[in-house]
PDB file of N, CA and C in Angstrom:
ATOM      1  N   PRO A   9     -66.276  42.493  51.177  1.00  0.00           N
ATOM      2  CA  PRO A   9     -67.555  42.159  51.790  1.00  0.00           C
ATOM      3  C   PRO A   9     -68.720  42.523  50.869  1.00  0.00           C
ATOM      4  N   GLN A  10     -69.789  41.773  51.014  1.00  0.00           N
ATOM      5  CA  GLN A  10     -70.995  42.028  50.244  1.00  0.00           C
ATOM      6  C   GLN A  10     -71.720  43.252  50.817  1.00  0.00           C
ATOM      7  N   VAL A  11     -72.232  44.101  49.944  1.00  0.00           N
ATOM      8  CA  VAL A  11     -72.978  45.288  50.365  1.00  0.00           C
ATOM      9  C   VAL A  11     -74.437  45.071  50.004  1.00  0.00           C
ATOM     10  N   ASP A  12     -75.310  45.227  50.983  1.00  0.00           N
ATOM     11  CA  ASP A  12     -76.740  45.118  50.727  1.00  0.00           C
ATOM     12  C   ASP A  12     -77.208  46.442  50.133  1.00  0.00           C
ATOM     13  N   ARG A  13     -77.389  46.477  48.838  1.00  0.00           N
ATOM     14  CA  ARG A  13     -77.730  47.692  48.112  1.00  0.00           C
ATOM     15  C   ARG A  13     -79.018  48.321  48.633  1.00  0.00           C
ATOM     16  N   MET A  14     -80.009  47.529  49.002  1.00  0.00           N
ATOM     17  CA  MET A  14     -81.299  48.072  49.414  1.00  0.00           C
ATOM     18  C   MET A  14     -81.219  48.778  50.772  1.00  0.00           C
ATOM     19  N   GLN A  15     -80.228  48.427  51.612  1.00  0.00           N
ATOM     20  CA  GLN A  15     -80.068  49.126  52.882  1.00  0.00           C
ATOM     21  C   GLN A  15     -79.305  50.430  52.704  1.00  0.00           C
ATOM     22  N   GLN A  16     -78.682  50.625  51.571  1.00  0.00           N
ATOM     23  CA  GLN A  16     -77.916  51.830  51.310  1.00  0.00           C
ATOM     24  C   GLN A  16     -78.527  52.597  50.150  1.00  0.00           C
ATOM     25  N   SER A  17     -79.843  52.612  50.089  1.00  0.00           N
ATOM     26  CA  SER A  17     -80.508  53.314  48.999  1.00  0.00           C
ATOM     27  C   SER A  17     -81.539  54.276  49.556  1.00  0.00           C
ATOM     28  N   LEU A  18     -81.901  55.230  48.753  1.00  0.00           N
ATOM     29  CA  LEU A  18     -82.876  56.242  49.126  1.00  0.00           C
ATOM     30  C   LEU A  18     -84.217  55.854  48.529  1.00  0.00           C
ATOM     31  N   HIS A  19     -85.169  55.556  49.390  1.00  0.00           N
ATOM     32  CA  HIS A  19     -86.500  55.185  48.917  1.00  0.00           C
ATOM     33  C   HIS A  19     -87.301  56.433  48.595  1.00  0.00           C
ATOM     34  N   PHE A  20     -88.477  56.258  48.014  1.00  0.00           N
ATOM     35  CA  PHE A  20     -89.239  57.394  47.512  1.00  0.00           C
ATOM     36  C   PHE A  20     -89.559  58.424  48.588  1.00  0.00           C
ATOM     37  N   GLY A  21     -89.856  57.989  49.805  1.00  0.00           N
ATOM     38  CA  GLY A  21     -90.162  58.947  50.873  1.00  0.00           C
ATOM     39  C   GLY A  21     -89.003  59.901  51.137  1.00  0.00           C
ATOM     40  N   GLY A  22     -87.800  59.379  51.117  1.00  0.00           N
ATOM     41  CA  GLY A  22     -86.616  60.216  51.287  1.00  0.00           C
ATOM     42  C   GLY A  22     -86.413  61.151  50.118  1.00  0.00           C
ATOM     43  N   TRP A  23     -86.648  60.639  48.904  1.00  0.00           N
ATOM     44  CA  TRP A  23     -86.545  61.465  47.696  1.00  0.00           C
ATOM     45  C   TRP A  23     -87.572  62.593  47.740  1.00  0.00           C
ATOM     46  N   ALA A  24     -88.808  62.271  48.118  1.00  0.00           N
ATOM     47  CA  ALA A  24     -89.858  63.292  48.195  1.00  0.00           C
ATOM     48  C   ALA A  24     -89.493  64.359  49.228  1.00  0.00           C
ATOM     49  N   GLY A  25     -88.931  63.941  50.361  1.00  0.00           N
ATOM     50  CA  GLY A  25     -88.492  64.900  51.373  1.00  0.00           C
ATOM     51  C   GLY A  25     -87.379  65.796  50.862  1.00  0.00           C
ATOM     52  N   PHE A  26     -86.428  65.215  50.152  1.00  0.00           N
ATOM     53  CA  PHE A  26     -85.347  65.994  49.556  1.00  0.00           C
ATOM     54  C   PHE A  26     -85.906  67.035  48.587  1.00  0.00           C
ATOM     55  N   CYS A  27     -86.837  66.601  47.738  1.00  0.00           N
ATOM     56  CA  CYS A  27     -87.440  67.515  46.766  1.00  0.00           C
ATOM     57  C   CYS A  27     -88.237  68.626  47.456  1.00  0.00           C
ATOM     58  N   ALA A  28     -88.906  68.294  48.558  1.00  0.00           N
ATOM     59  CA  ALA A  28     -89.663  69.305  49.306  1.00  0.00           C
ATOM     60  C   ALA A  28     -88.720  70.347  49.910  1.00  0.00           C
ATOM     61  N   THR A  29     -87.578  69.902  50.411  1.00  0.00           N
ATOM     62  CA  THR A  29     -86.607  70.815  51.006  1.00  0.00           C
ATOM     63  C   THR A  29     -86.164  71.875  50.006  1.00  0.00           C
ATOM     64  N   PHE A  30     -85.989  71.483  48.757  1.00  0.00           N
ATOM     65  CA  PHE A  30     -85.498  72.393  47.735  1.00  0.00           C
ATOM     66  C   PHE A  30     -86.590  72.866  46.784  1.00  0.00           C
ATOM     67  N   ALA A  31     -87.843  72.705  47.183  1.00  0.00           N
ATOM     68  CA  ALA A  31     -89.008  73.205  46.443  1.00  0.00           C
ATOM     69  C   ALA A  31     -89.088  72.691  45.010  1.00  0.00           C
ATOM     70  N   VAL A  32     -88.581  71.486  44.771  1.00  0.00           N
ATOM     71  CA  VAL A  32     -88.648  70.907  43.422  1.00  0.00           C
ATOM     72  C   VAL A  32     -90.103  70.630  43.046  1.00  0.00           C
ATOM     73  N   GLY A  33     -90.870  70.080  43.983  1.00  0.00           N
ATOM     74  CA  GLY A  33     -92.282  69.801  43.709  1.00  0.00           C
ATOM     75  C   GLY A  33     -93.080  71.064  43.462  1.00  0.00           C
ATOM     76  N   ASP A  34     -92.752  72.140  44.189  1.00  0.00           N
ATOM     77  CA  ASP A  34     -93.434  73.415  43.974  1.00  0.00           C
ATOM     78  C   ASP A  34     -93.160  73.955  42.585  1.00  0.00           C
ATOM     79  N   ARG A  35     -91.964  73.712  42.085  1.00  0.00           N
ATOM     80  CA  ARG A  35     -91.560  74.254  40.781  1.00  0.00           C
ATOM     81  C   ARG A  35     -92.028  73.370  39.625  1.00  0.00           C
ATOM     82  N   LEU A  36     -91.985  72.046  39.816  1.00  0.00           N
ATOM     83  CA  LEU A  36     -92.256  71.127  38.713  1.00  0.00           C
ATOM     84  C   LEU A  36     -93.533  70.320  38.868  1.00  0.00           C
ATOM     85  N   GLY A  37     -94.032  70.189  40.089  1.00  0.00           N
ATOM     86  CA  GLY A  37     -95.234  69.402  40.334  1.00  0.00           C
ATOM     87  C   GLY A  37     -94.910  68.016  40.851  1.00  0.00           C
ATOM     88  N   ALA A  38     -95.893  67.432  41.524  1.00  0.00           N
ATOM     89  CA  ALA A  38     -95.715  66.113  42.139  1.00  0.00           C
ATOM     90  C   ALA A  38     -95.454  65.029  41.099  1.00  0.00           C
ATOM     91  N   ASP A  39     -96.094  65.129  39.932  1.00  0.00           N
ATOM     92  CA  ASP A  39     -95.868  64.120  38.892  1.00  0.00           C
ATOM     93  C   ASP A  39     -94.411  64.100  38.451  1.00  0.00           C
ATOM     94  N   ALA A  40     -93.798  65.265  38.352  1.00  0.00           N
ATOM     95  CA  ALA A  40     -92.391  65.338  37.950  1.00  0.00           C
ATOM     96  C   ALA A  40     -91.488  64.743  39.025  1.00  0.00           C
ATOM     97  N   VAL A  41     -91.803  64.987  40.292  1.00  0.00           N
ATOM     98  CA  VAL A  41     -91.005  64.412  41.387  1.00  0.00           C
ATOM     99  C   VAL A  41     -91.053  62.893  41.316  1.00  0.00           C
ATOM    100  N   ARG A  42     -92.245  62.342  41.109  1.00  0.00           N
ATOM    101  CA  ARG A  42     -92.370  60.881  40.960  1.00  0.00           C
ATOM    102  C   ARG A  42     -91.636  60.404  39.713  1.00  0.00           C
ATOM    103  N   GLY A  43     -91.799  61.123  38.619  1.00  0.00           N
ATOM    104  CA  GLY A  43     -91.160  60.737  37.363  1.00  0.00           C
ATOM    105  C   GLY A  43     -89.649  60.744  37.441  1.00  0.00           C
ATOM    106  N   LEU A  44     -89.088  61.740  38.113  1.00  0.00           N
ATOM    107  CA  LEU A  44     -87.633  61.796  38.271  1.00  0.00           C
ATOM    108  C   LEU A  44     -87.122  60.578  39.029  1.00  0.00           C
ATOM    109  N   PHE A  45     -87.842  60.181  40.071  1.00  0.00           N
ATOM    110  CA  PHE A  45     -87.446  59.015  40.867  1.00  0.00           C
ATOM    111  C   PHE A  45     -87.475  57.749  40.015  1.00  0.00           C
ATOM    112  N   VAL A  46     -88.559  57.554  39.300  1.00  0.00           N
ATOM    113  CA  VAL A  46     -88.701  56.352  38.476  1.00  0.00           C
ATOM    114  C   VAL A  46     -87.689  56.357  37.336  1.00  0.00           C
ATOM    115  N   ASP A  47     -87.495  57.519  36.695  1.00  0.00           N
ATOM    116  CA  ASP A  47     -86.537  57.596  35.586  1.00  0.00           C
ATOM    117  C   ASP A  47     -85.110  57.282  36.028  1.00  0.00           C
ATOM    118  N   ALA A  48     -84.767  57.618  37.262  1.00  0.00           N
ATOM    119  CA  ALA A  48     -83.413  57.372  37.755  1.00  0.00           C
ATOM    120  C   ALA A  48     -83.238  55.961  38.298  1.00  0.00           C
ATOM    121  N   SER A  49     -84.321  55.234  38.496  1.00  0.00           N
ATOM    122  CA  SER A  49     -84.259  53.878  39.053  1.00  0.00           C
ATOM    123  C   SER A  49     -83.974  52.864  37.962  1.00  0.00           C
ATOM    124  N   PRO A  50     -82.981  52.012  38.172  1.00  0.00           N
ATOM    125  CA  PRO A  50     -82.663  50.986  37.183  1.00  0.00           C
ATOM    126  C   PRO A  50     -83.541  49.752  37.382  1.00  0.00           C
ATOM    127  N   VAL A  51     -84.739  49.789  36.861  1.00  0.00           N
ATOM    128  CA  VAL A  51     -85.650  48.666  37.050  1.00  0.00           C
ATOM    129  C   VAL A  51     -86.072  48.094  35.705  1.00  0.00           C
ATOM    130  N   ALA A  52     -86.292  46.807  35.713  1.00  0.00           N
ATOM    131  CA  ALA A  52     -86.799  46.151  34.516  1.00  0.00           C
ATOM    132  C   ALA A  52     -88.317  46.091  34.555  1.00  0.00           C
ATOM    133  N   ALA A  53     -88.884  46.063  35.759  1.00  0.00           N
ATOM    134  CA  ALA A  53     -90.337  45.987  35.913  1.00  0.00           C
ATOM    135  C   ALA A  53     -90.747  46.873  37.088  1.00  0.00           C
ATOM    136  N   ALA A  54     -91.879  47.512  36.983  1.00  0.00           N
ATOM    137  CA  ALA A  54     -92.329  48.452  38.003  1.00  0.00           C
ATOM    138  C   ALA A  54     -92.479  47.798  39.373  1.00  0.00           C
ATOM    139  N   ASP A  55     -92.797  46.511  39.421  1.00  0.00           N
ATOM    140  CA  ASP A  55     -92.998  45.866  40.714  1.00  0.00           C
ATOM    141  C   ASP A  55     -91.689  45.573  41.446  1.00  0.00           C
ATOM    142  N   SER A  56     -90.548  45.807  40.800  1.00  0.00           N
ATOM    143  CA  SER A  56     -89.271  45.584  41.471  1.00  0.00           C
ATOM    144  C   SER A  56     -88.592  46.893  41.870  1.00  0.00           C
ATOM    145  N   LEU A  57     -89.330  47.994  41.841  1.00  0.00           N
ATOM    146  CA  LEU A  57     -88.772  49.302  42.172  1.00  0.00           C
ATOM    147  C   LEU A  57     -88.334  49.334  43.632  1.00  0.00           C
ATOM    148  N   GLY A  58     -87.098  49.669  43.855  1.00  0.00           N
ATOM    149  CA  GLY A  58     -86.565  49.763  45.219  1.00  0.00           C
ATOM    150  C   GLY A  58     -86.223  51.204  45.523  1.00  0.00           C
ATOM    151  N   GLY A  59     -84.946  51.469  45.767  1.00  0.00           N
ATOM    152  CA  GLY A  59     -84.498  52.812  46.075  1.00  0.00           C
ATOM    153  C   GLY A  59     -83.378  53.217  45.144  1.00  0.00           C
ATOM    154  N   LEU A  60     -82.928  54.454  45.332  1.00  0.00           N
ATOM    155  CA  LEU A  60     -81.850  54.981  44.504  1.00  0.00           C
ATOM    156  C   LEU A  60     -80.514  54.815  45.210  1.00  0.00           C
ATOM    157  N   ALA A  61     -79.556  54.230  44.518  1.00  0.00           N
ATOM    158  CA  ALA A  61     -78.183  54.198  45.015  1.00  0.00           C
ATOM    159  C   ALA A  61     -77.591  55.593  44.801  1.00  0.00           C
ATOM    160  N   LEU A  62     -76.398  55.828  45.308  1.00  0.00           N
ATOM    161  CA  LEU A  62     -75.788  57.152  45.220  1.00  0.00           C
ATOM    162  C   LEU A  62     -75.716  57.660  43.780  1.00  0.00           C
ATOM    163  N   GLU A  63     -75.254  56.830  42.867  1.00  0.00           N
ATOM    164  CA  GLU A  63     -75.117  57.254  41.471  1.00  0.00           C
ATOM    165  C   GLU A  63     -76.477  57.616  40.874  1.00  0.00           C
ATOM    166  N   GLU A  64     -77.487  56.836  41.209  1.00  0.00           N
ATOM    167  CA  GLU A  64     -78.834  57.087  40.694  1.00  0.00           C
ATOM    168  C   GLU A  64     -79.419  58.354  41.316  1.00  0.00           C
ATOM    169  N   PHE A  65     -79.120  58.574  42.598  1.00  0.00           N
ATOM    170  CA  PHE A  65     -79.561  59.797  43.265  1.00  0.00           C
ATOM    171  C   PHE A  65     -78.944  61.015  42.585  1.00  0.00           C
ATOM    172  N   VAL A  66     -77.658  60.952  42.279  1.00  0.00           N
ATOM    173  CA  VAL A  66     -76.991  62.060  41.602  1.00  0.00           C
ATOM    174  C   VAL A  66     -77.642  62.302  40.240  1.00  0.00           C
ATOM    175  N   ASP A  67     -77.945  61.243  39.506  1.00  0.00           N
ATOM    176  CA  ASP A  67     -78.627  61.386  38.214  1.00  0.00           C
ATOM    177  C   ASP A  67     -79.977  62.074  38.389  1.00  0.00           C
ATOM    178  N   ALA A  68     -80.728  61.674  39.410  1.00  0.00           N
ATOM    179  CA  ALA A  68     -82.048  62.270  39.650  1.00  0.00           C
ATOM    180  C   ALA A  68     -81.930  63.749  40.011  1.00  0.00           C
ATOM    181  N   VAL A  69     -80.934  64.093  40.825  1.00  0.00           N
ATOM    182  CA  VAL A  69     -80.725  65.497  41.202  1.00  0.00           C
ATOM    183  C   VAL A  69     -80.359  66.323  39.973  1.00  0.00           C
ATOM    184  N   LEU A  70     -79.497  65.783  39.117  1.00  0.00           N
ATOM    185  CA  LEU A  70     -79.130  66.511  37.897  1.00  0.00           C
ATOM    186  C   LEU A  70     -80.332  66.698  36.974  1.00  0.00           C
ATOM    187  N   MET A  71     -81.152  65.658  36.825  1.00  0.00           N
ATOM    188  CA  MET A  71     -82.357  65.792  35.997  1.00  0.00           C
ATOM    189  C   MET A  71     -83.299  66.841  36.583  1.00  0.00           C
ATOM    190  N   ALA A  72     -83.447  66.846  37.903  1.00  0.00           N
ATOM    191  CA  ALA A  72     -84.309  67.831  38.558  1.00  0.00           C
ATOM    192  C   ALA A  72     -83.778  69.240  38.337  1.00  0.00           C
ATOM    193  N   ALA A  73     -82.469  69.411  38.487  1.00  0.00           N
ATOM    194  CA  ALA A  73     -81.872  70.732  38.295  1.00  0.00           C
ATOM    195  C   ALA A  73     -82.076  71.236  36.874  1.00  0.00           C
ATOM    196  N   LEU A  74     -81.906  70.360  35.909  1.00  0.00           N
ATOM    197  CA  LEU A  74     -82.101  70.760  34.512  1.00  0.00           C
ATOM    198  C   LEU A  74     -83.552  71.138  34.239  1.00  0.00           C
ATOM    199  N   ARG A  75     -84.484  70.366  34.792  1.00  0.00           N
ATOM    200  CA  ARG A  75     -85.903  70.671  34.575  1.00  0.00           C
ATOM    201  C   ARG A  75     -86.311  71.957  35.274  1.00  0.00           C
ATOM    202  N   VAL A  76     -85.802  72.199  36.478  1.00  0.00           N
ATOM    203  CA  VAL A  76     -86.112  73.440  37.188  1.00  0.00           C
ATOM    204  C   VAL A  76     -85.546  74.632  36.420  1.00  0.00           C
ATOM    205  N   ALA A  77     -84.314  74.505  35.939  1.00  0.00           N
ATOM    206  CA  ALA A  77     -83.682  75.599  35.198  1.00  0.00           C
ATOM    207  C   ALA A  77     -84.433  75.896  33.905  1.00  0.00           C
ATOM    208  N   ALA A  78     -85.013  74.873  33.289  1.00  0.00           N
ATOM    209  CA  ALA A  78     -85.724  75.060  32.026  1.00  0.00           C
ATOM    210  C   ALA A  78     -87.171  75.492  32.220  1.00  0.00           C
ATOM    211  N   ALA A  79     -87.686  75.372  33.444  1.00  0.00           N
ATOM    212  CA  ALA A  79     -89.083  75.741  33.722  1.00  0.00           C
ATOM    213  C   ALA A  79     -89.237  77.261  33.688  1.00  0.00           C
ATOM    214  N   PRO A  80     -90.452  77.743  33.434  1.00  0.00           N
ATOM    215  CA  PRO A  80     -90.682  79.189  33.481  1.00  0.00           C
ATOM    216  C   PRO A  80     -90.233  79.745  34.834  1.00  0.00           C
ATOM    217  N   GLY A  81     -89.471  80.824  34.796  1.00  0.00           N
ATOM    218  CA  GLY A  81     -88.927  81.396  36.017  1.00  0.00           C
ATOM    219  C   GLY A  81     -87.820  80.551  36.601  1.00  0.00           C
ATOM    220  N   GLY A  82     -87.179  79.746  35.768  1.00  0.00           N
ATOM    221  CA  GLY A  82     -86.149  78.810  36.224  1.00  0.00           C
ATOM    222  C   GLY A  82     -85.004  79.494  36.931  1.00  0.00           C
ATOM    223  N   GLY A  83     -84.020  78.718  37.265  1.00  0.00           N
ATOM    224  CA  GLY A  83     -82.900  79.239  38.036  1.00  0.00           C
ATOM    225  C   GLY A  83     -83.160  79.065  39.511  1.00  0.00           C
ATOM    226  N   HIS A  84     -82.628  79.973  40.313  1.00  0.00           N
ATOM    227  CA  HIS A  84     -82.717  79.827  41.764  1.00  0.00           C
ATOM    228  C   HIS A  84     -83.875  80.574  42.391  1.00  0.00           C
ATOM    229  N   ALA A  85     -84.659  81.302  41.613  1.00  0.00           N
ATOM    230  CA  ALA A  85     -85.757  82.083  42.177  1.00  0.00           C
ATOM    231  C   ALA A  85     -86.724  81.182  42.940  1.00  0.00           C
ATOM    232  N   GLY A  86     -87.022  81.537  44.168  1.00  0.00           N
ATOM    233  CA  GLY A  86     -87.986  80.797  44.973  1.00  0.00           C
ATOM    234  C   GLY A  86     -87.432  79.575  45.665  1.00  0.00           C
ATOM    235  N   VAL A  87     -86.148  79.290  45.535  1.00  0.00           N
ATOM    236  CA  VAL A  87     -85.563  78.136  46.209  1.00  0.00           C
ATOM    237  C   VAL A  87     -85.082  78.600  47.579  1.00  0.00           C
ATOM    238  N   PRO A  88     -85.563  77.981  48.661  1.00  0.00           N
ATOM    239  CA  PRO A  88     -85.166  78.412  49.998  1.00  0.00           C
ATOM    240  C   PRO A  88     -83.662  78.405  50.183  1.00  0.00           C
ATOM    241  N   GLY A  89     -83.125  79.486  50.710  1.00  0.00           N
ATOM    242  CA  GLY A  89     -81.695  79.574  50.996  1.00  0.00           C
ATOM    243  C   GLY A  89     -80.825  80.001  49.823  1.00  0.00           C
ATOM    244  N   ALA A  90     -81.400  80.107  48.634  1.00  0.00           N
ATOM    245  CA  ALA A  90     -80.606  80.519  47.469  1.00  0.00           C
ATOM    246  C   ALA A  90     -80.422  82.032  47.478  1.00  0.00           C
ATOM    247  N   ALA A  91     -79.267  82.445  47.021  1.00  0.00           N
ATOM    248  CA  ALA A  91     -78.980  83.884  46.943  1.00  0.00           C
ATOM    249  C   ALA A  91     -79.904  84.533  45.919  1.00  0.00           C
ATOM    250  N   GLU A  92     -80.384  85.679  46.263  1.00  0.00           N
ATOM    251  CA  GLU A  92     -81.284  86.394  45.353  1.00  0.00           C
ATOM    252  C   GLU A  92     -80.534  87.203  44.333  1.00  0.00           C
TER     253      GLU A  92
END
C-alpha cells in the first residue's frame, strides 16, 4: 500500500515541542532549533518544506545531542529528568 509521507511526519510545531521538553532551545537557542529542523529536512527548495520522517527525526535528534554536548556546560546538566 501507498504511504502518505506527509501524514506520518513531524512538522515544526511538534519538533519545537520536543525540543522544549528536553530544553534544547534553552541550551542552544531558537535559531539552532529551527536550523536543526531545516538541516534534517530533505528539501530542494525552502517553499517545499514539510515535516520530518522517522529517519530525518532521528538525524535531527542526533545533531541536537551533539550540539548540546559540545556547548558550554554540555552533557546532561540542566536537562529535565536527567540524572545529576
